[in-house]
mmCIF file of C-alpha atoms in Angstrom:
data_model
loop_
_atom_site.group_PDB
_atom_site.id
_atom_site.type_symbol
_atom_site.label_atom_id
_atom_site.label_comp_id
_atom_site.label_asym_id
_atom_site.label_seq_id
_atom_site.Cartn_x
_atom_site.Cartn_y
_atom_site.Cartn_z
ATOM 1 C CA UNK A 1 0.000 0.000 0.000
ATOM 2 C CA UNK A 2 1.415 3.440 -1.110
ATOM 3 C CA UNK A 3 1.809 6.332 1.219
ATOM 4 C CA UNK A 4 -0.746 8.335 -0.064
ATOM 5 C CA UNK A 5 -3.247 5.599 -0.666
ATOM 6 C CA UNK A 6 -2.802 5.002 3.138
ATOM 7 C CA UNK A 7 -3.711 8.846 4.223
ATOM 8 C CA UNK A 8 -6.297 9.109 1.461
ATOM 9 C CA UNK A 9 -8.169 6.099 2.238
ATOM 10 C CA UNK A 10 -7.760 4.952 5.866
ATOM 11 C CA UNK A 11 -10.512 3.412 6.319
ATOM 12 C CA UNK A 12 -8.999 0.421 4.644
ATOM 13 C CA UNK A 13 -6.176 0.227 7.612
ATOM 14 C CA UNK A 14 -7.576 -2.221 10.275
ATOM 15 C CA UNK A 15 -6.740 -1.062 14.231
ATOM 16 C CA UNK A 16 -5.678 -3.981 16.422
ATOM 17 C CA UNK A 17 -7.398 -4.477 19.719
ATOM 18 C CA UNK A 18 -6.380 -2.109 22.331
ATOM 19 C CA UNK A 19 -4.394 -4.360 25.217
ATOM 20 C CA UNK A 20 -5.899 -1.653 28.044
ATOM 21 C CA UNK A 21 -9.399 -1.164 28.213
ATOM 22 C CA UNK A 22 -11.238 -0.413 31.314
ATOM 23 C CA UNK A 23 -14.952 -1.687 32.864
ATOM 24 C CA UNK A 24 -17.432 0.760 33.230
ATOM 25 C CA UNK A 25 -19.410 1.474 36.284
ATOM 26 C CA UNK A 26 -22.489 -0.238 35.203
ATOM 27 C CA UNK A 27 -24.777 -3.655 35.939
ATOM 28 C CA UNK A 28 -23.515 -5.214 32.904
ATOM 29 C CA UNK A 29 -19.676 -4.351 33.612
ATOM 30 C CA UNK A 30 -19.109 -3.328 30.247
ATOM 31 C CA UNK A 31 -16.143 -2.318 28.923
ATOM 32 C CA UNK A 32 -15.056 1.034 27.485
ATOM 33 C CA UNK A 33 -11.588 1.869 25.994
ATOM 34 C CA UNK A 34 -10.140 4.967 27.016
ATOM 35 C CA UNK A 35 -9.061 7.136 23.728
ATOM 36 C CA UNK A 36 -5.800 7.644 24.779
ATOM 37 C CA UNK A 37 -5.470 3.605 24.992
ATOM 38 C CA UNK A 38 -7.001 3.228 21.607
ATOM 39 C CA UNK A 39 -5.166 5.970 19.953
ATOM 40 C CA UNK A 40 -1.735 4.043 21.492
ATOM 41 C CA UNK A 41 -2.439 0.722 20.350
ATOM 42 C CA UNK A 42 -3.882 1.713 17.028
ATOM 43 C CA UNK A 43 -0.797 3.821 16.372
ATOM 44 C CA UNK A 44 1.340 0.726 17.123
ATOM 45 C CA UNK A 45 -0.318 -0.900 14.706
ATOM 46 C CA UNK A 46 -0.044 1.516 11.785
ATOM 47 C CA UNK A 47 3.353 2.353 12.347
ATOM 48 C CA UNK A 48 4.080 -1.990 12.521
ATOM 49 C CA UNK A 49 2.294 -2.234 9.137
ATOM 50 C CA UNK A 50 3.562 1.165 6.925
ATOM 51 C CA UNK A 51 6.572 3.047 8.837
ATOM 52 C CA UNK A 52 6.205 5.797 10.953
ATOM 53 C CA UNK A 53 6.825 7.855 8.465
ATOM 54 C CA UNK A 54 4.100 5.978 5.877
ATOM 55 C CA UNK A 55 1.683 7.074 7.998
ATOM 56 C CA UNK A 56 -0.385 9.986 9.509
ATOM 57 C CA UNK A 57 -2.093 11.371 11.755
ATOM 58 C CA UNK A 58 -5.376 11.648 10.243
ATOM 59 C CA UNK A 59 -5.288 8.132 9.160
ATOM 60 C CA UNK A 60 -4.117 7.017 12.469
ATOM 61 C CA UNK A 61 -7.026 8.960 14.362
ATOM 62 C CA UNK A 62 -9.695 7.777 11.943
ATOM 63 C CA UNK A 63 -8.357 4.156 12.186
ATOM 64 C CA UNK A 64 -8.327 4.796 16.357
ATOM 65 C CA UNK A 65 -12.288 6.188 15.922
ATOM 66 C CA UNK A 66 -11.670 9.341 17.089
ATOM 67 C CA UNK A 67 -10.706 12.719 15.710
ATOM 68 C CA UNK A 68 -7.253 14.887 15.082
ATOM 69 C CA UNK A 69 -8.311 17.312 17.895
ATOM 70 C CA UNK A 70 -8.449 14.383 20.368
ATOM 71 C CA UNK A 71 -5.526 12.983 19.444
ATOM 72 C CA UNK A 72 -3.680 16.544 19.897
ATOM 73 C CA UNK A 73 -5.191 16.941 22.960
ATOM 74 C CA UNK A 74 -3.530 13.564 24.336
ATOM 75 C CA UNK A 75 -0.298 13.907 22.477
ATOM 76 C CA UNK A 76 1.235 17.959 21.760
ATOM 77 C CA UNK A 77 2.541 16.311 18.044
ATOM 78 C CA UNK A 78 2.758 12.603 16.176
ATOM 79 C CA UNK A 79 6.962 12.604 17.532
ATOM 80 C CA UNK A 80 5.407 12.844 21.572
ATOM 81 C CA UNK A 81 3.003 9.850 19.806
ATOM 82 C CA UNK A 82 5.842 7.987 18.201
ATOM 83 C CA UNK A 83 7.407 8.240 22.097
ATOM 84 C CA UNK A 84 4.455 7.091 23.470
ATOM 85 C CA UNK A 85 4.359 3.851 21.293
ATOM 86 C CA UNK A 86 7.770 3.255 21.958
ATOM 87 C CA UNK A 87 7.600 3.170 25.743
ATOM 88 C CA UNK A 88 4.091 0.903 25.251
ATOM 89 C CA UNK A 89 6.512 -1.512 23.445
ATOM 90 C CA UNK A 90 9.191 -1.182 26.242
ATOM 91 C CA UNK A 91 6.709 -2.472 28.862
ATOM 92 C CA UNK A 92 5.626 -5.274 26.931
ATOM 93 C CA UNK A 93 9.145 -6.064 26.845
ATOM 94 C CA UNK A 94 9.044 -5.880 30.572
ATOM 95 C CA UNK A 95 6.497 -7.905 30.853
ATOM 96 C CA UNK A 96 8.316 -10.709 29.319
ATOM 97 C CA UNK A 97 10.794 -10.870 31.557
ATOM 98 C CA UNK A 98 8.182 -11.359 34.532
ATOM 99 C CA UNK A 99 6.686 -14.166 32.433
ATOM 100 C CA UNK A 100 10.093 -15.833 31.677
ATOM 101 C CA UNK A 101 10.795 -15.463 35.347
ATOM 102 C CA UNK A 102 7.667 -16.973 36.861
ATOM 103 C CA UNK A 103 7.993 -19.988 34.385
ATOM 104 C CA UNK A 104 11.697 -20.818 35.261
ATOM 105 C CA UNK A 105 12.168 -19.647 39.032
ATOM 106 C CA UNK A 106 15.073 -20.494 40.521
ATOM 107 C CA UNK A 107 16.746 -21.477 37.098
ATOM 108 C CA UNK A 108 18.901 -19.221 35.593
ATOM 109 C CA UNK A 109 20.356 -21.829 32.728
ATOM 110 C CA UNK A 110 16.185 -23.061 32.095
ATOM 111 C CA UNK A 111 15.144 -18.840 32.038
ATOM 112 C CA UNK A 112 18.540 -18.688 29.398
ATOM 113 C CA UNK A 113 17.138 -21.121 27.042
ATOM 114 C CA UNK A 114 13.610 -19.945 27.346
ATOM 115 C CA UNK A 115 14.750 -16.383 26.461
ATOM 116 C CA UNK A 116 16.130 -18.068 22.858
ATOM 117 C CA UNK A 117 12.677 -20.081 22.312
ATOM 118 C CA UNK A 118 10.464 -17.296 23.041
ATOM 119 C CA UNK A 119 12.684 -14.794 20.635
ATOM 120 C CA UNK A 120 12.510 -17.406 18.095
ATOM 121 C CA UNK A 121 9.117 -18.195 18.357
ATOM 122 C CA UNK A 122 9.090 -14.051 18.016
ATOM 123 C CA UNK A 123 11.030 -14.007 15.201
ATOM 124 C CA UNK A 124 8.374 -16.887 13.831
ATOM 125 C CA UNK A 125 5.314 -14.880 14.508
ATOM 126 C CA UNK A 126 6.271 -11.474 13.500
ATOM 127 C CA UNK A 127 6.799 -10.477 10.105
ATOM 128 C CA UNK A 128 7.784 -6.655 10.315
ATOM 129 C CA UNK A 129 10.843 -7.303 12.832
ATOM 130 C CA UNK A 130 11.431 -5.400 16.336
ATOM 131 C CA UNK A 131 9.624 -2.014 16.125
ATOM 132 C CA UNK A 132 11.865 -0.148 18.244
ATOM 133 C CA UNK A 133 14.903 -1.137 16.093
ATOM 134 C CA UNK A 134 12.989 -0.322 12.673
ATOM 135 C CA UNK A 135 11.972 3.350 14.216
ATOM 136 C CA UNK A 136 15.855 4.162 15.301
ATOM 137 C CA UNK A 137 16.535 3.199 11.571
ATOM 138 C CA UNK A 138 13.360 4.929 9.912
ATOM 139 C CA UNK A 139 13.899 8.420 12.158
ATOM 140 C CA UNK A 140 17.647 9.628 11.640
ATOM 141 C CA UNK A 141 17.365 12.881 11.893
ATOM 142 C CA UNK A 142 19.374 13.811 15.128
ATOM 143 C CA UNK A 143 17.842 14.847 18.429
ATOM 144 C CA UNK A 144 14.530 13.311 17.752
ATOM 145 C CA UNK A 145 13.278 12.482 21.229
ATOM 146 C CA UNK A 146 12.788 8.578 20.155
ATOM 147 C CA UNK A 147 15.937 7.938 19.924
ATOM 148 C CA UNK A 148 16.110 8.794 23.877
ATOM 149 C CA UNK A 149 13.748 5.837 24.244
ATOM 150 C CA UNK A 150 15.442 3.373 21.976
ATOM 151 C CA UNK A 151 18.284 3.503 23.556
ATOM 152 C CA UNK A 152 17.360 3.245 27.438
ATOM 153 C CA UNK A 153 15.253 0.166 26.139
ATOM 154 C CA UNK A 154 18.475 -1.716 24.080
ATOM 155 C CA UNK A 155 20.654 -0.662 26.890
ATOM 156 C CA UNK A 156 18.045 -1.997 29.509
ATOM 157 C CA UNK A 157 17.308 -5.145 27.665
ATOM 158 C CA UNK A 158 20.918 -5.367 27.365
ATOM 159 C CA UNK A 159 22.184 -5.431 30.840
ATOM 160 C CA UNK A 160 19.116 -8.068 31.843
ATOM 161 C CA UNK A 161 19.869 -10.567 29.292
ATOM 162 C CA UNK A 162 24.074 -10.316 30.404
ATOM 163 C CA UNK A 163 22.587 -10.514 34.431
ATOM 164 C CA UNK A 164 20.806 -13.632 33.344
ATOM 165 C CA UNK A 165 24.033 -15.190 31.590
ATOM 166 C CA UNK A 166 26.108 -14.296 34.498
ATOM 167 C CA UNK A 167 23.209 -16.008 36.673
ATOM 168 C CA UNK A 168 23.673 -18.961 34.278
ATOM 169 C CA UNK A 169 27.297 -19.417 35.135
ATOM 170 C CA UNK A 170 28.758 -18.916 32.046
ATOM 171 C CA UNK A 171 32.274 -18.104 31.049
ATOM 172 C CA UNK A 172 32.090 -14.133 29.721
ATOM 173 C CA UNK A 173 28.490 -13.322 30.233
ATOM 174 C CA UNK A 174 29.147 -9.704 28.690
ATOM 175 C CA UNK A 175 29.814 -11.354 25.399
ATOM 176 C CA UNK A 176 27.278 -14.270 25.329
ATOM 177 C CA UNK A 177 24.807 -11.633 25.548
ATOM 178 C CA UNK A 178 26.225 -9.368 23.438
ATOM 179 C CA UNK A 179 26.521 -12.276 20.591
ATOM 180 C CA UNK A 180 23.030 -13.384 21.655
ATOM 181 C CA UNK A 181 21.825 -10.072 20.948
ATOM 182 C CA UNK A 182 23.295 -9.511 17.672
ATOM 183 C CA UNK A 183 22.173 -12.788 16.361
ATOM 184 C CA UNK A 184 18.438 -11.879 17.301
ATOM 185 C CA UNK A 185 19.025 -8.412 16.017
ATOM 186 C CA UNK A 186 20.652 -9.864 12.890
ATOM 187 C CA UNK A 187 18.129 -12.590 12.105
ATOM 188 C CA UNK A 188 15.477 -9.906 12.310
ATOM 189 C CA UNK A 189 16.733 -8.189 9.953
ATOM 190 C CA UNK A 190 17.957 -11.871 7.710
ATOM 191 C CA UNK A 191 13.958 -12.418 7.453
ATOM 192 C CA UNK A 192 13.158 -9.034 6.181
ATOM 193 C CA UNK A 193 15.545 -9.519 3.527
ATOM 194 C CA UNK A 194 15.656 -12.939 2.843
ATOM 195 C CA UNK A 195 11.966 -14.315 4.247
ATOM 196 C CA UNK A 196 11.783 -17.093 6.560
ATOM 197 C CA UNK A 197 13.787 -19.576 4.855
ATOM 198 C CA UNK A 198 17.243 -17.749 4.902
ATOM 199 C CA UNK A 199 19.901 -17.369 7.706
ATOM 200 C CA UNK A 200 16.872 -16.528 10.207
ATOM 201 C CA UNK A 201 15.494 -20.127 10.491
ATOM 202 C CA UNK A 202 19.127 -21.146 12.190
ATOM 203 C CA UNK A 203 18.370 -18.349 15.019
ATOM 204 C CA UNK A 204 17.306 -20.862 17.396
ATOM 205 C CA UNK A 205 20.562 -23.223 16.995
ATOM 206 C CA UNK A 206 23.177 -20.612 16.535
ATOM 207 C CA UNK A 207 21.567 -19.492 20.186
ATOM 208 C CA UNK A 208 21.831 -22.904 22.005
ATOM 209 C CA UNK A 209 25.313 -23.778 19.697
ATOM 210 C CA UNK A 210 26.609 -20.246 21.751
ATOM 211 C CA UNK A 211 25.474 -20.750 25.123
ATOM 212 C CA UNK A 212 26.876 -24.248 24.827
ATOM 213 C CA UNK A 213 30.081 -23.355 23.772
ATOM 214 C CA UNK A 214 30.432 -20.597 26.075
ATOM 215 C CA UNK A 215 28.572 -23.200 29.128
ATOM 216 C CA UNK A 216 31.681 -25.574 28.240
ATOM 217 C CA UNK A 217 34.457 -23.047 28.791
ATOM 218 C CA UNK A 218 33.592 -22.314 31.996
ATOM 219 C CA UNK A 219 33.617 -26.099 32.753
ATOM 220 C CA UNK A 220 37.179 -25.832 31.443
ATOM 221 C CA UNK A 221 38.374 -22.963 33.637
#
């Protein structure tokens, strides 16, 4: 879909459900979504499917069910949106982390080895490839206020996968995760070029081929 075929006719642009919504105060406890919510999650969604930049606001707010003045009334301009959407992906991301905790307590090596199936199974499911990463390489004009968020997020996503290899026991936790990292980063990128049947479908056994090897050398030492 072109650019201007996506602000012209919006309507076409499906919104994904909304992950916050909120009961009213009624019998029936129905639910009603807060706009701010929707306009979040639907921008997400747009920005997933055509770019940040392949998009706009008018689109966005239509898609969302509401209207530009609302949306300017939650968010001064579309960069303090493209923040927002950022920091709603950074808490999913912190999410996971709870999750992969509460499935493997007490086992740093099992919570290592789920972190590789659940990024693969990522890497599976998701066609368009880590949306923070995509936005620091869509938005390089300097001093845009994303790149703020991108980077406490890699740096903070960084420094809990190397705690969890140094939990693990390995030799060199800095640079399992670091070459953990890069191969998710890089087979994210391997799928968008290549599709699902280059490089990216040996994610998964690069992973456990590197944690092995570096599992060994600390044997060794």
């Amino acid at each position: 879909m072109s650019r201007s075929l996506v602000s012209k006719n919006s309507k076409s642009v499906s919104s994904s459900k909304p992950a916050d919504v909120r009961p009213e105060k009624n019998d029936c406890m129905q639910v009603r979504v807060a706009p701010r919510d929707r306009i979040v999650s639907t921008a997400c969604e747009l920005f997933r499917q055509h770019g940040i930049r392949g998009i706009g606001v008018d689109a966005i707010a239509e898609a969302a069910d509401t209207n530009k003045m609302t949306l300017y009334r939650h968010f001064g301009s579309k960069d303090d949106l493209i923040c927002e959407t950022l920091r709603f992906k950074s808490e999913q991301a912190c999410a996971f982390w709870e999750e992969l905790e509460a499935q493997h307590p007490n086992d740093p090596m099992a919570r290592l080895h789920g972190w590789v199936k659940a990024r693969a199974q990522c890497l599976a499911d998701n066609p368009y490839g880590c949306d923070l990463a995509n936005a620091a390489v869509e938005l390089k004009e300097q001093g845009h206020p994303a790149h703020a968020v991108i980077e406490n997020f890699k740096l903070a996503q960084r420094r809990r996968l190397e705690a969890l290899c140094q939990e693990a026991g390995v030799s060199e936790p800095e640079l399992l995760s670091d070459t953990l990292s890069m191969l998710m980063e890089g087979a994210q990128v391997s799928k968008l070029a290549t599709g699902s049947e280059g490089p990216s479908m040996r994610f998964m056994r690069a992973c456990e081929a590197a944690i092995a090897s570096f599992r060994q050398r600390a044997t060794m030492l």
